[in-house]
mmCIF file of C-alpha atoms in Angstrom:
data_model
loop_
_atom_site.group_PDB
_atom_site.id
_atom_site.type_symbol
_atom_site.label_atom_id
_atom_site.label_comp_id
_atom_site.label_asym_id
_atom_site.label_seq_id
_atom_site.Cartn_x
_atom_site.Cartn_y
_atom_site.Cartn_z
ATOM 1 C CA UNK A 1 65.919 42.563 92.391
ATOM 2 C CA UNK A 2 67.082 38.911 93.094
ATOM 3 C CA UNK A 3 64.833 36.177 92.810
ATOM 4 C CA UNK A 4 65.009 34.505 96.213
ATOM 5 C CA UNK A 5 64.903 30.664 96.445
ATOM 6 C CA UNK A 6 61.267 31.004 98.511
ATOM 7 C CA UNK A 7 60.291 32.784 94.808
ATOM 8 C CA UNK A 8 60.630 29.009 93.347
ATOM 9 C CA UNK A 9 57.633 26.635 93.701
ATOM 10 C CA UNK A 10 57.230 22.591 92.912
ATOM 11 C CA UNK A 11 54.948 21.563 90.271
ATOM 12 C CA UNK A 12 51.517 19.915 91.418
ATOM 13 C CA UNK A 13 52.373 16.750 92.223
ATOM 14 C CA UNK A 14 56.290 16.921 91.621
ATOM 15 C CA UNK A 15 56.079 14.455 88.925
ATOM 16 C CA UNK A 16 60.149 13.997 88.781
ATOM 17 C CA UNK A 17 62.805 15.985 87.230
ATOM 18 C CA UNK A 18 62.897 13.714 84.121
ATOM 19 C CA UNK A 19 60.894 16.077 81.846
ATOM 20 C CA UNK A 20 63.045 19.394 83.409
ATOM 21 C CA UNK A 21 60.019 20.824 84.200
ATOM 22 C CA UNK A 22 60.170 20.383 88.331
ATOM 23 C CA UNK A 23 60.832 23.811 89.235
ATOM 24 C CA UNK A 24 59.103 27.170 87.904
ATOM 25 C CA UNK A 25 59.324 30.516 88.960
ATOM 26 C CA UNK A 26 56.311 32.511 90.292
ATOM 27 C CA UNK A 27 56.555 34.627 87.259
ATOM 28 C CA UNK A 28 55.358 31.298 84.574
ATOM 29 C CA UNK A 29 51.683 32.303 86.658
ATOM 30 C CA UNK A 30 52.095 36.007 85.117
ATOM 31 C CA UNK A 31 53.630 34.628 81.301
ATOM 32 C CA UNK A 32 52.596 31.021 80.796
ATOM 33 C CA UNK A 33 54.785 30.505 78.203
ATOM 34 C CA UNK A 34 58.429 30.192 79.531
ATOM 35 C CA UNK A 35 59.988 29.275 76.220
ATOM 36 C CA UNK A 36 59.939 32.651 74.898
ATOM 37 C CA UNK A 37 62.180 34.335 78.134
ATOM 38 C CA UNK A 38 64.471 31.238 78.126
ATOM 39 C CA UNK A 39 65.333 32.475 74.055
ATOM 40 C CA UNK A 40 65.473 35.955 75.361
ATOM 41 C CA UNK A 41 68.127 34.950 77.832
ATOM 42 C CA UNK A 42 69.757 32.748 75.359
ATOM 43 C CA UNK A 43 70.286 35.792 72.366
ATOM 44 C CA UNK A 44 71.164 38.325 74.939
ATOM 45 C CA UNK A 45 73.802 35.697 76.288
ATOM 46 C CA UNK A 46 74.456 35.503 72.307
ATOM 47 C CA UNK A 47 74.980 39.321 71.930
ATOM 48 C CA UNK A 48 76.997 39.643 75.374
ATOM 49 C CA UNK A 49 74.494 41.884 76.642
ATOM 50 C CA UNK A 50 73.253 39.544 78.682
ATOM 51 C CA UNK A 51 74.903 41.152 81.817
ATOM 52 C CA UNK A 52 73.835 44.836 81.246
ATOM 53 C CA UNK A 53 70.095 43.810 80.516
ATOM 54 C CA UNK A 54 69.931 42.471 83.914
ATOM 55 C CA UNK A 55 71.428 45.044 86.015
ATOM 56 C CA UNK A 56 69.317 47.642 84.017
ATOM 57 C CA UNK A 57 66.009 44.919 84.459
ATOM 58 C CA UNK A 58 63.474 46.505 86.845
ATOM 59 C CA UNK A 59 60.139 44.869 87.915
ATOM 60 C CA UNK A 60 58.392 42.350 85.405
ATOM 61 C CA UNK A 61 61.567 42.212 83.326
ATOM 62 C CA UNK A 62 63.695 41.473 86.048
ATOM 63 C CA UNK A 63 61.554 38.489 87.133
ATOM 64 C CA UNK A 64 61.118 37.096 83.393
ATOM 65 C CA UNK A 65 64.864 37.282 82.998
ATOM 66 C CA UNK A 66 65.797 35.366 86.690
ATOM 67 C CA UNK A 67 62.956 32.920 85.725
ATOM 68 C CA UNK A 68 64.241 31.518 82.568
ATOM 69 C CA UNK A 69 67.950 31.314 84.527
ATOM 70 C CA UNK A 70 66.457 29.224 86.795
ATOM 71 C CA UNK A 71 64.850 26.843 84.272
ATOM 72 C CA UNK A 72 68.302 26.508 82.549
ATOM 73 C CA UNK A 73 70.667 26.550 85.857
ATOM 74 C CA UNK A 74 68.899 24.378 88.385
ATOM 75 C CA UNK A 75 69.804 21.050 86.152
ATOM 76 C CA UNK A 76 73.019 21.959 85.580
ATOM 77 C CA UNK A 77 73.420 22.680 89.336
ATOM 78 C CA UNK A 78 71.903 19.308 90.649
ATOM 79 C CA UNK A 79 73.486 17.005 87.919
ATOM 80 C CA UNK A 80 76.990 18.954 88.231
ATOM 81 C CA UNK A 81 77.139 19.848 92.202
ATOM 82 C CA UNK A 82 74.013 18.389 94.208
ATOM 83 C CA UNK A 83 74.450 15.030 93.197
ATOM 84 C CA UNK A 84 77.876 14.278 93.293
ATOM 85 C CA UNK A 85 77.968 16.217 97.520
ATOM 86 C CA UNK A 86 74.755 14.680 98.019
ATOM 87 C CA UNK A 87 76.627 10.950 97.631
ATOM 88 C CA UNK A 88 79.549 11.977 99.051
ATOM 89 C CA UNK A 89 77.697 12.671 102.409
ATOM 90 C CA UNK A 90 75.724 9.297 101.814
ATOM 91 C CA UNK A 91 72.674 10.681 101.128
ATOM 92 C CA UNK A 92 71.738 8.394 98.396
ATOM 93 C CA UNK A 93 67.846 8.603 98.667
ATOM 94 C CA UNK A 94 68.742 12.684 98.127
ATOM 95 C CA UNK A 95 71.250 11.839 94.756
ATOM 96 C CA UNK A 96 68.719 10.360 93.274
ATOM 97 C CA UNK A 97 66.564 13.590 92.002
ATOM 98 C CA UNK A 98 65.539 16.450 92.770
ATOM 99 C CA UNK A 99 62.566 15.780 94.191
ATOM 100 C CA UNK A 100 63.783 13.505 96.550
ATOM 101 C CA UNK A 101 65.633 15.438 98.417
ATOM 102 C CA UNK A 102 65.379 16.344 102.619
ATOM 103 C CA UNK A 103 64.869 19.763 103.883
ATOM 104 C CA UNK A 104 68.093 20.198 104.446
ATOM 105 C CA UNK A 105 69.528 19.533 101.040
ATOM 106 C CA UNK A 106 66.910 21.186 99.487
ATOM 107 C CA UNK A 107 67.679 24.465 100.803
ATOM 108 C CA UNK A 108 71.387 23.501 100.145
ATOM 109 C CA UNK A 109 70.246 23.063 96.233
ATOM 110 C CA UNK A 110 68.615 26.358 96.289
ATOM 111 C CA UNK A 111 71.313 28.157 97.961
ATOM 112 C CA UNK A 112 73.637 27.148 95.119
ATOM 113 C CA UNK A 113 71.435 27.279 92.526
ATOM 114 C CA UNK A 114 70.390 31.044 93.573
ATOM 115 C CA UNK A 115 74.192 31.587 93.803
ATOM 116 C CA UNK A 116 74.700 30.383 89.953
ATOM 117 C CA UNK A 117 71.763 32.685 88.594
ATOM 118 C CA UNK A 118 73.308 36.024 90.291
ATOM 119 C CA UNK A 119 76.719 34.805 88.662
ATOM 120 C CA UNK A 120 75.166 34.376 85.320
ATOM 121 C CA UNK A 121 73.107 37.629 85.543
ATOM 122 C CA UNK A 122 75.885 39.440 86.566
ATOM 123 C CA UNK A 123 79.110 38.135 84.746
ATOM 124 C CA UNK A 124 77.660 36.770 81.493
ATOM 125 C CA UNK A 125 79.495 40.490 79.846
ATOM 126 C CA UNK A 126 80.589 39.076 76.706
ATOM 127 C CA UNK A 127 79.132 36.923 73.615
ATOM 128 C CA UNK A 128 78.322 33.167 75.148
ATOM 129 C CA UNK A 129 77.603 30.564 71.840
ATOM 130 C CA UNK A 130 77.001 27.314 74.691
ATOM 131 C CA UNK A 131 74.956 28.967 77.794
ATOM 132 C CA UNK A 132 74.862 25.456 79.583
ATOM 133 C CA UNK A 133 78.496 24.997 78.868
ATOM 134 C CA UNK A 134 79.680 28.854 80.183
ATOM 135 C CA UNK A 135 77.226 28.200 83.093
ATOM 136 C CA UNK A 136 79.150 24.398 84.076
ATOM 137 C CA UNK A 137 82.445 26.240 84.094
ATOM 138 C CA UNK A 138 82.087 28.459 86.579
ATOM 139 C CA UNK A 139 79.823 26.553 88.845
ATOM 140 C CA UNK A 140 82.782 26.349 91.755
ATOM 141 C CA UNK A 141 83.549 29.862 91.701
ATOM 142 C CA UNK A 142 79.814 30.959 92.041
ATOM 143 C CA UNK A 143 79.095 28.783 94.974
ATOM 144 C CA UNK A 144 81.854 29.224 96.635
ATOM 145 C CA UNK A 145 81.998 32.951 96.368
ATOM 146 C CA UNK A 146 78.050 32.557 97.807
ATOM 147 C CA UNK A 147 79.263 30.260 100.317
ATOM 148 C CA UNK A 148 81.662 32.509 101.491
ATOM 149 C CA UNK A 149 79.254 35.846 101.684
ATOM 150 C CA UNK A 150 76.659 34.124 103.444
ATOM 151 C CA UNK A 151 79.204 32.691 106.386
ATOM 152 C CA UNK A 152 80.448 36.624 106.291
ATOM 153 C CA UNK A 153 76.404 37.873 107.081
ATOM 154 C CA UNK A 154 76.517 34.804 109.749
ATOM 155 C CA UNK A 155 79.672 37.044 111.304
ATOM 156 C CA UNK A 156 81.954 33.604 110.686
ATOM 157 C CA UNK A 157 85.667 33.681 109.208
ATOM 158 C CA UNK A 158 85.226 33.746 105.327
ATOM 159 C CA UNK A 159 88.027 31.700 104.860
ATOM 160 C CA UNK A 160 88.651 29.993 107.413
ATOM 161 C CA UNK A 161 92.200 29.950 108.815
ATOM 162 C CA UNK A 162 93.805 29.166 112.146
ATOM 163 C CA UNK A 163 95.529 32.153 113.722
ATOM 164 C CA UNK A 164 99.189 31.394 114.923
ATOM 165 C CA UNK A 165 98.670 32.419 118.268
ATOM 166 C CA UNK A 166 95.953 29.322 118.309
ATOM 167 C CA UNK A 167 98.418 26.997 116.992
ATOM 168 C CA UNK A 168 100.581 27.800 119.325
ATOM 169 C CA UNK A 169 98.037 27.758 122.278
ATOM 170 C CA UNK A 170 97.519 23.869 120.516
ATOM 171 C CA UNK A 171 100.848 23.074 120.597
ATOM 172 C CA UNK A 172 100.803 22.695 117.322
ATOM 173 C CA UNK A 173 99.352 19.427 117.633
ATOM 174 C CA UNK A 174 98.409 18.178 114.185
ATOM 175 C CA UNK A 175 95.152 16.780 114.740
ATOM 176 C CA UNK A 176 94.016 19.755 117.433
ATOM 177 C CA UNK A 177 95.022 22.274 114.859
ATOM 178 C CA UNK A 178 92.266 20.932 112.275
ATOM 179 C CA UNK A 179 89.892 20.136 114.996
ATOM 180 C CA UNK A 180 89.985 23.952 115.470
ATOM 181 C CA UNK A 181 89.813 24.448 111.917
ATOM 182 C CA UNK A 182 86.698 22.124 111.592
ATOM 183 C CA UNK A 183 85.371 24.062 114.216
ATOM 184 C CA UNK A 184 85.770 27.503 112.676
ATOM 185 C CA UNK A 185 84.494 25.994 108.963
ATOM 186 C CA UNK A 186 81.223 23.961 111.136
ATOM 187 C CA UNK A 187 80.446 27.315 112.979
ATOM 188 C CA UNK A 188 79.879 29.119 109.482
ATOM 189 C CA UNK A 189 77.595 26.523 108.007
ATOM 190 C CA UNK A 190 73.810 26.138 107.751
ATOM 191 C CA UNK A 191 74.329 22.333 108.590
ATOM 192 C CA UNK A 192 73.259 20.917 112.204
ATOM 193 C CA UNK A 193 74.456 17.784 113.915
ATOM 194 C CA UNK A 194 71.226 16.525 114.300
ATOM 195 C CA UNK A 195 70.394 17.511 118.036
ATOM 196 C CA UNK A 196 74.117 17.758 118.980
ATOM 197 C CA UNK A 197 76.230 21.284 119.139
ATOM 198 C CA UNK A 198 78.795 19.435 116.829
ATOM 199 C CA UNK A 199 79.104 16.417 114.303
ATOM 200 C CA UNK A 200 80.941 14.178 116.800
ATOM 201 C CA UNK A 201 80.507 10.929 114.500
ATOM 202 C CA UNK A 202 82.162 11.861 111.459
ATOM 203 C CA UNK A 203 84.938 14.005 113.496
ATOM 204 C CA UNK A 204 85.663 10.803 115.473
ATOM 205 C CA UNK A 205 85.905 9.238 111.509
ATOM 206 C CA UNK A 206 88.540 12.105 110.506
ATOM 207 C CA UNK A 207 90.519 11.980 113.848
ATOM 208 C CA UNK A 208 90.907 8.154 113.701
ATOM 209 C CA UNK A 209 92.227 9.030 109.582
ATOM 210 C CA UNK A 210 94.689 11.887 110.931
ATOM 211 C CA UNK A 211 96.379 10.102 114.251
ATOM 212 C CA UNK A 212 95.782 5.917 113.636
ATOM 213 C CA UNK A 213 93.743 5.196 116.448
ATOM 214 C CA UNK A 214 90.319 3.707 115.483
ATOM 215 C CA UNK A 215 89.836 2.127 119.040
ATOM 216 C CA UNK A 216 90.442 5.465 120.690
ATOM 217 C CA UNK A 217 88.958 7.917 118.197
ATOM 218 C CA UNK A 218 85.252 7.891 119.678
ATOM 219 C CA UNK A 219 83.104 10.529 120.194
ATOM 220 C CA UNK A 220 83.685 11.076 123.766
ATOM 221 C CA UNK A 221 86.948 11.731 123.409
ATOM 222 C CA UNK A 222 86.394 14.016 120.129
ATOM 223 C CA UNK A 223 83.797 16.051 122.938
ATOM 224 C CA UNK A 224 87.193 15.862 125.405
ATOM 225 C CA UNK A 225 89.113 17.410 122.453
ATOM 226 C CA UNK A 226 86.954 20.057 121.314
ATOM 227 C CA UNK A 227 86.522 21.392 125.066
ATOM 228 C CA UNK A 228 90.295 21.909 125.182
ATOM 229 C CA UNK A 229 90.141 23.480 121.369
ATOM 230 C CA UNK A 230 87.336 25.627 122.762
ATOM 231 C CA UNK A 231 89.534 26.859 126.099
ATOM 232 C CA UNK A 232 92.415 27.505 123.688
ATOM 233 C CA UNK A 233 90.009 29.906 121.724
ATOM 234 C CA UNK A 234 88.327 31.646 124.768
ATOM 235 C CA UNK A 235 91.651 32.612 125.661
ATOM 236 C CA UNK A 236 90.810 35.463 123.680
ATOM 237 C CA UNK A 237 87.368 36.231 124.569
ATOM 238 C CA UNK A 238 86.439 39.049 121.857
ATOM 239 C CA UNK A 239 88.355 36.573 119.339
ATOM 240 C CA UNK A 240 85.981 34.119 120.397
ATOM 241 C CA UNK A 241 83.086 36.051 120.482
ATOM 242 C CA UNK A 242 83.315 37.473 117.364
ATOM 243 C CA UNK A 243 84.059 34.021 114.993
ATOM 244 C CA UNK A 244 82.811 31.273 117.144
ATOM 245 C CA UNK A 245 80.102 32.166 119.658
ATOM 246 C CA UNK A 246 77.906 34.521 117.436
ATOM 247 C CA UNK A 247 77.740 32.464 114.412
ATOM 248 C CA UNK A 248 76.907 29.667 116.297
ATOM 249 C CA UNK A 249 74.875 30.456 118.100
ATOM 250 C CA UNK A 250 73.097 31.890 114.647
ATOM 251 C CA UNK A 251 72.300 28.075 113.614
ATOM 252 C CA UNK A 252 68.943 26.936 113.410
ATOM 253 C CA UNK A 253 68.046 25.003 116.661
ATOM 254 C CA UNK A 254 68.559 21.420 115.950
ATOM 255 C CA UNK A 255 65.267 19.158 115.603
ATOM 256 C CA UNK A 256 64.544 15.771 114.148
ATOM 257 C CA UNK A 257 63.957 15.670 110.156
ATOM 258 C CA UNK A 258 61.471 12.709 109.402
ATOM 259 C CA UNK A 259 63.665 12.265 106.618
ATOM 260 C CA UNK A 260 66.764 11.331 107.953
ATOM 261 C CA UNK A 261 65.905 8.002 108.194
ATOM 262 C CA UNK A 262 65.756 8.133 104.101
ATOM 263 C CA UNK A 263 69.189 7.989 104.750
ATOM 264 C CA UNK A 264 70.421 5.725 107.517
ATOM 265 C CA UNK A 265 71.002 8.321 109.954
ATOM 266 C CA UNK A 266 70.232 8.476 113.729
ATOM 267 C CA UNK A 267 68.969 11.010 115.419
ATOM 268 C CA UNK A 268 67.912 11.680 118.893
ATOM 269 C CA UNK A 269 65.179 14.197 119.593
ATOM 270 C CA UNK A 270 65.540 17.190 121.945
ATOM 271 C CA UNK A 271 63.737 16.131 125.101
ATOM 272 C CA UNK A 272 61.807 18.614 127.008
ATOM 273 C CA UNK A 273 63.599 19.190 131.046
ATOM 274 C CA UNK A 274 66.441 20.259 132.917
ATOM 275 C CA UNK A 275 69.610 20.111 130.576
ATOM 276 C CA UNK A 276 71.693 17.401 132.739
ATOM 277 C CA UNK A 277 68.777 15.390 133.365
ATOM 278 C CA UNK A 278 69.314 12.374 131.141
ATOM 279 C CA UNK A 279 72.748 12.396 132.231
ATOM 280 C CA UNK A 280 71.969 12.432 135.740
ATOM 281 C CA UNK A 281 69.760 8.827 134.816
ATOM 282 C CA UNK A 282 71.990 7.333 133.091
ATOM 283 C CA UNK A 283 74.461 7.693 135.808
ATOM 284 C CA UNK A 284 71.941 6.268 138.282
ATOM 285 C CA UNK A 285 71.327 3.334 135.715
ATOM 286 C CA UNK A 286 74.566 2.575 136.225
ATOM 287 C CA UNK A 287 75.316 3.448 140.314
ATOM 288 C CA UNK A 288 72.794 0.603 140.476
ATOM 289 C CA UNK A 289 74.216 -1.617 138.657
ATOM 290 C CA UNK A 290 77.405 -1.484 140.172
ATOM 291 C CA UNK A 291 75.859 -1.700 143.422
ATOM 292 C CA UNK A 292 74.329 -5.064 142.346
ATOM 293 C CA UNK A 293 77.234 -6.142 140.924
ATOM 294 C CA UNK A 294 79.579 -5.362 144.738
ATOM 295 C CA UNK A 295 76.752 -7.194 146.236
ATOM 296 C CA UNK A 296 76.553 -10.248 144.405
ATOM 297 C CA UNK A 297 80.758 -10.360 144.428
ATOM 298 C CA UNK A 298 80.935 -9.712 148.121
ATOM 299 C CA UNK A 299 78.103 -12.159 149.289
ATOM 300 C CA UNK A 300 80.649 -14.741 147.353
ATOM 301 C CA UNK A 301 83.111 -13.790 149.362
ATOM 302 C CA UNK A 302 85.444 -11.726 147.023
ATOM 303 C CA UNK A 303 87.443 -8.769 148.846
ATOM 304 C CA UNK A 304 85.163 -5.217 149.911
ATOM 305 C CA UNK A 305 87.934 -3.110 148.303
ATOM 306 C CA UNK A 306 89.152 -4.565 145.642
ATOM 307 C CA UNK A 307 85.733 -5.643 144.239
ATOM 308 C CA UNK A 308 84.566 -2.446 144.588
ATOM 309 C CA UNK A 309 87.617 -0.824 142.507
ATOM 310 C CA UNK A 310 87.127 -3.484 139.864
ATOM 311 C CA UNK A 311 83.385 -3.302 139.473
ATOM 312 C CA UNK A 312 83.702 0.605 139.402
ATOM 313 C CA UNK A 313 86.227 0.583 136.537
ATOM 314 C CA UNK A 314 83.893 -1.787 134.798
ATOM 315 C CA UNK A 315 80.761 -0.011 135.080
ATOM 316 C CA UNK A 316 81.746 3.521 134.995
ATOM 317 C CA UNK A 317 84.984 2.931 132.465
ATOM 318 C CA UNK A 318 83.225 0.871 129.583
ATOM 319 C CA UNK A 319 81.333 2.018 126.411
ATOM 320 C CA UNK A 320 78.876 3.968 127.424
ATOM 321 C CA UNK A 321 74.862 3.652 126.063
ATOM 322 C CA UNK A 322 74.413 6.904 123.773
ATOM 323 C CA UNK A 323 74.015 9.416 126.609
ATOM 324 C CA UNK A 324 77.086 10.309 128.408
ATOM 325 C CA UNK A 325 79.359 10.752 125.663
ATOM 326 C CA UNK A 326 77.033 13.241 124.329
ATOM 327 C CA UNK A 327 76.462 17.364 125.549
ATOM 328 C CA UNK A 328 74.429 18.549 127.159
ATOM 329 C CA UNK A 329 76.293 17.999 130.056
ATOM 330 C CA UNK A 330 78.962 20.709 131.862
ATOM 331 C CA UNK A 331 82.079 18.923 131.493
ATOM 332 C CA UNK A 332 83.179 16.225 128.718
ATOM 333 C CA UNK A 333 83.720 13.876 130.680
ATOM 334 C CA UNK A 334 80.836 12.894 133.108
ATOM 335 C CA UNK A 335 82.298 10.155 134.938
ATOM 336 C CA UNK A 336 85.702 10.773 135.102
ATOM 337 C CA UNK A 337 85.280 12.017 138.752
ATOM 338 C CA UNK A 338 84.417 8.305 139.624
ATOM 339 C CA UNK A 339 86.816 7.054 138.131
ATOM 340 C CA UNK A 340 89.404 9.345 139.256
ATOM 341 C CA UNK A 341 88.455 8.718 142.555
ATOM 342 C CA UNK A 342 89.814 5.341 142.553
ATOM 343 C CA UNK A 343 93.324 6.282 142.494
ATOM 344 C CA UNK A 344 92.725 7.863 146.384
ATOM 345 C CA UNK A 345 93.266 5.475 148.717
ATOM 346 C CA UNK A 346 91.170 7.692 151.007
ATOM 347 C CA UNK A 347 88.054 8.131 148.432
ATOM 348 C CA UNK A 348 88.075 4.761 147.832
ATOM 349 C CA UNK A 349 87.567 3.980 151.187
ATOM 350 C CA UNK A 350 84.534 6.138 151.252
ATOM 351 C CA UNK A 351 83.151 4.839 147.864
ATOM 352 C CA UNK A 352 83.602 1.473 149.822
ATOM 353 C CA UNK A 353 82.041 2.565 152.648
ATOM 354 C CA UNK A 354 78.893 3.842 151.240
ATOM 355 C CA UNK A 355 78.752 1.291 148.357
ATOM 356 C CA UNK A 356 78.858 -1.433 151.687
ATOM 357 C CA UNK A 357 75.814 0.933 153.305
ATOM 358 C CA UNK A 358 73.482 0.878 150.717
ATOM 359 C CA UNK A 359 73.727 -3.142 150.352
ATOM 360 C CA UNK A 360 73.134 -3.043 153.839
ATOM 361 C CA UNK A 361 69.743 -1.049 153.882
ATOM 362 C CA UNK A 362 68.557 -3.302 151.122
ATOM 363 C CA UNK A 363 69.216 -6.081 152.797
ATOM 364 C CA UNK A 364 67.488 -4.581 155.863
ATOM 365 C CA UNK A 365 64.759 -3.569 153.972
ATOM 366 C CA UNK A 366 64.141 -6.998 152.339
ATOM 367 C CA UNK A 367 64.413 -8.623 156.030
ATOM 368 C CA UNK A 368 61.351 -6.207 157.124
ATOM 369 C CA UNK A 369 59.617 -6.862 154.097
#
């Protein structure tokens, strides 16, 4: 019987993991005194028996035996694994103990240090003099042997590899080869992008490392770059099915942590309405501001059609404010059909046309008024 990480409770008050004594299993409530498993464990690690006791372990015994692994693992685990990840992602607030750590990394920490007691209980075959010490060495192969079983129950590629026919499909494009890898390793994970499908931010980071371009490594074009890895993939719909679609679409629904800000990160709650809707404002934010902008340039004076061209490649072709380059919305690139539009001399005229109307009406409107 496994000792699951909802088995492991915080101590009133989690007074700090100074003392060792943050985390105890359900069974200290049945045998107070802990100290006697944890020597149990240690001479049966001693004898190299320590293995066979377990698997033979039923009940009671079973739960005294994963207990007193937990009290000597889930140190070893955090000072070893947790903390060093845990700064690596930035999470500083979360490096700093045990107890300060978010959801997120919590269940992270328990994952792994679950991971490290079944390795202990079931490999520990032979005599072990330094428990701590046998425990450390094979901290990478038990989590990662975890790691990979759990993205296996999600239905996800174990190991994660890109087919040939893929790289092919990719050109073999160095930087849209390991965006498809990133996507097959992300769609695997527990880990969310805050309320976004994918982690645009720090892909925009890596594709900026892999090509050289920091100016044009943003996250609307990473969202550009993923829909193309994403047609590549579907062009082999059970394929796709099978190691992208179900396991992602077995990740928890993405919601706001209050403690991401422990951490510096932004996030953007899921808002309640139709799923293009705060695209479809933020595009009539700016429609209005371009039509402000045509009507200040033309009452100067200044050219119909070439202020409208300009002001529309301003507006519609600058950074945007946080919503556009972000799903949901049904294509990547929102306002690329304005923009495109300039290069017809015919839809121009029509964008010119109805930009000229609607300055019109307000000025009509304003004369009435």
């Amino acid at each position: 019987m496994r000792l699951r990480y909802d088995q492991i409770r915080t101590v009133s008050g989690r007074p700090g993991n100074a003392r060792g004594s943050l985390y105890r299993s359900r069974a200290a409530r049945v045998r107070p005194d802990g100290r006697l498993a944890g020597e149990r464990l240690r001479r049966l690690a001693t004898e190299g028996v320590l293995a066979q006791h377990a698997a033979a372990a039923r009940g009671y015994d079973r739960l005294e035996l994963s207990s007193a692994a937990y009290d000597l693992v889930w140190p070893i685990v955090f000072t070893r694994l947790t903390r060093r990840f845990e700064q690596m992602r930035g999470h500083m607030a979360c490096a700093s103990g045990v107890g300060k750590l978010a959801d997120e990394c919590l269940d992270r920490f328990h994952d792994d240090v679950e991971a490290v007691v079944e390795d202990l209980l079931t490999h520990a075959r032979r005599p072990v003099e330094n428990l701590e010490a046998w425990v450390a060495a094979r901290l990478g192969a038990a989590t990662v042997d975890a790691h990979r079983r759990r993205r296996g129950e999600r239905g996800a590629l174990q190991r994660p590899r890109l087919p040939g026919w893929l790289a092919d499909e990719l050109g073999r494009d160095p930087w849209l080869t390991t965006l498809a890898t990133q996507v097959l390793v992300w769609v695997g994970v527990d880990d969310t992008a805050g309320s976004e499908v994918w982690p645009l931010e720090s892909w925009a980071q890596e594709r900026a490392r892999c090509v050289g371009d920091w100016p044009g490594s943003d996250r609307a074009t990473v969202a550009r770059e993923i829909e193309a890895v994403l047609g590549a993939m579907r062009k082999r719909p059970a394929w796709y099915e099978s190691f992208v679609e179900r396991p992602l679409g077995a990740k928890r629904a993405p919601v706001v942590s209050a403690a991401a800000d422990r951490y510096g990160e932004q996030t953007t709650p899921l808002a309640l309405g139709e799923p293009d809707q705060e695209v479809d404002l933020e595009l009539l934010r700016l429609a209005r501001r371009a039509v402000s902008l045509i009507d200040r340039r033309v009452a100067q004076g200044e050219e119909a059609h070439a202020t409208v061209t300009d002001v529309i490649r301003d507006v519609f072709g600058g950074v945007f404010t946080g919503t556009l380059d972000r799903a949901p919305h049904s294509v990547a690139d929102p306002v690329g059909g304005v923009t495109g539009a300039l290069a017809s001399r015919g839809r121009l005229d029509r964008i010119v046309t109805t930009a000229l109307s609607i300055i019109a009406e307000g000025d009509e409107a304003t004369a009435r008024s």
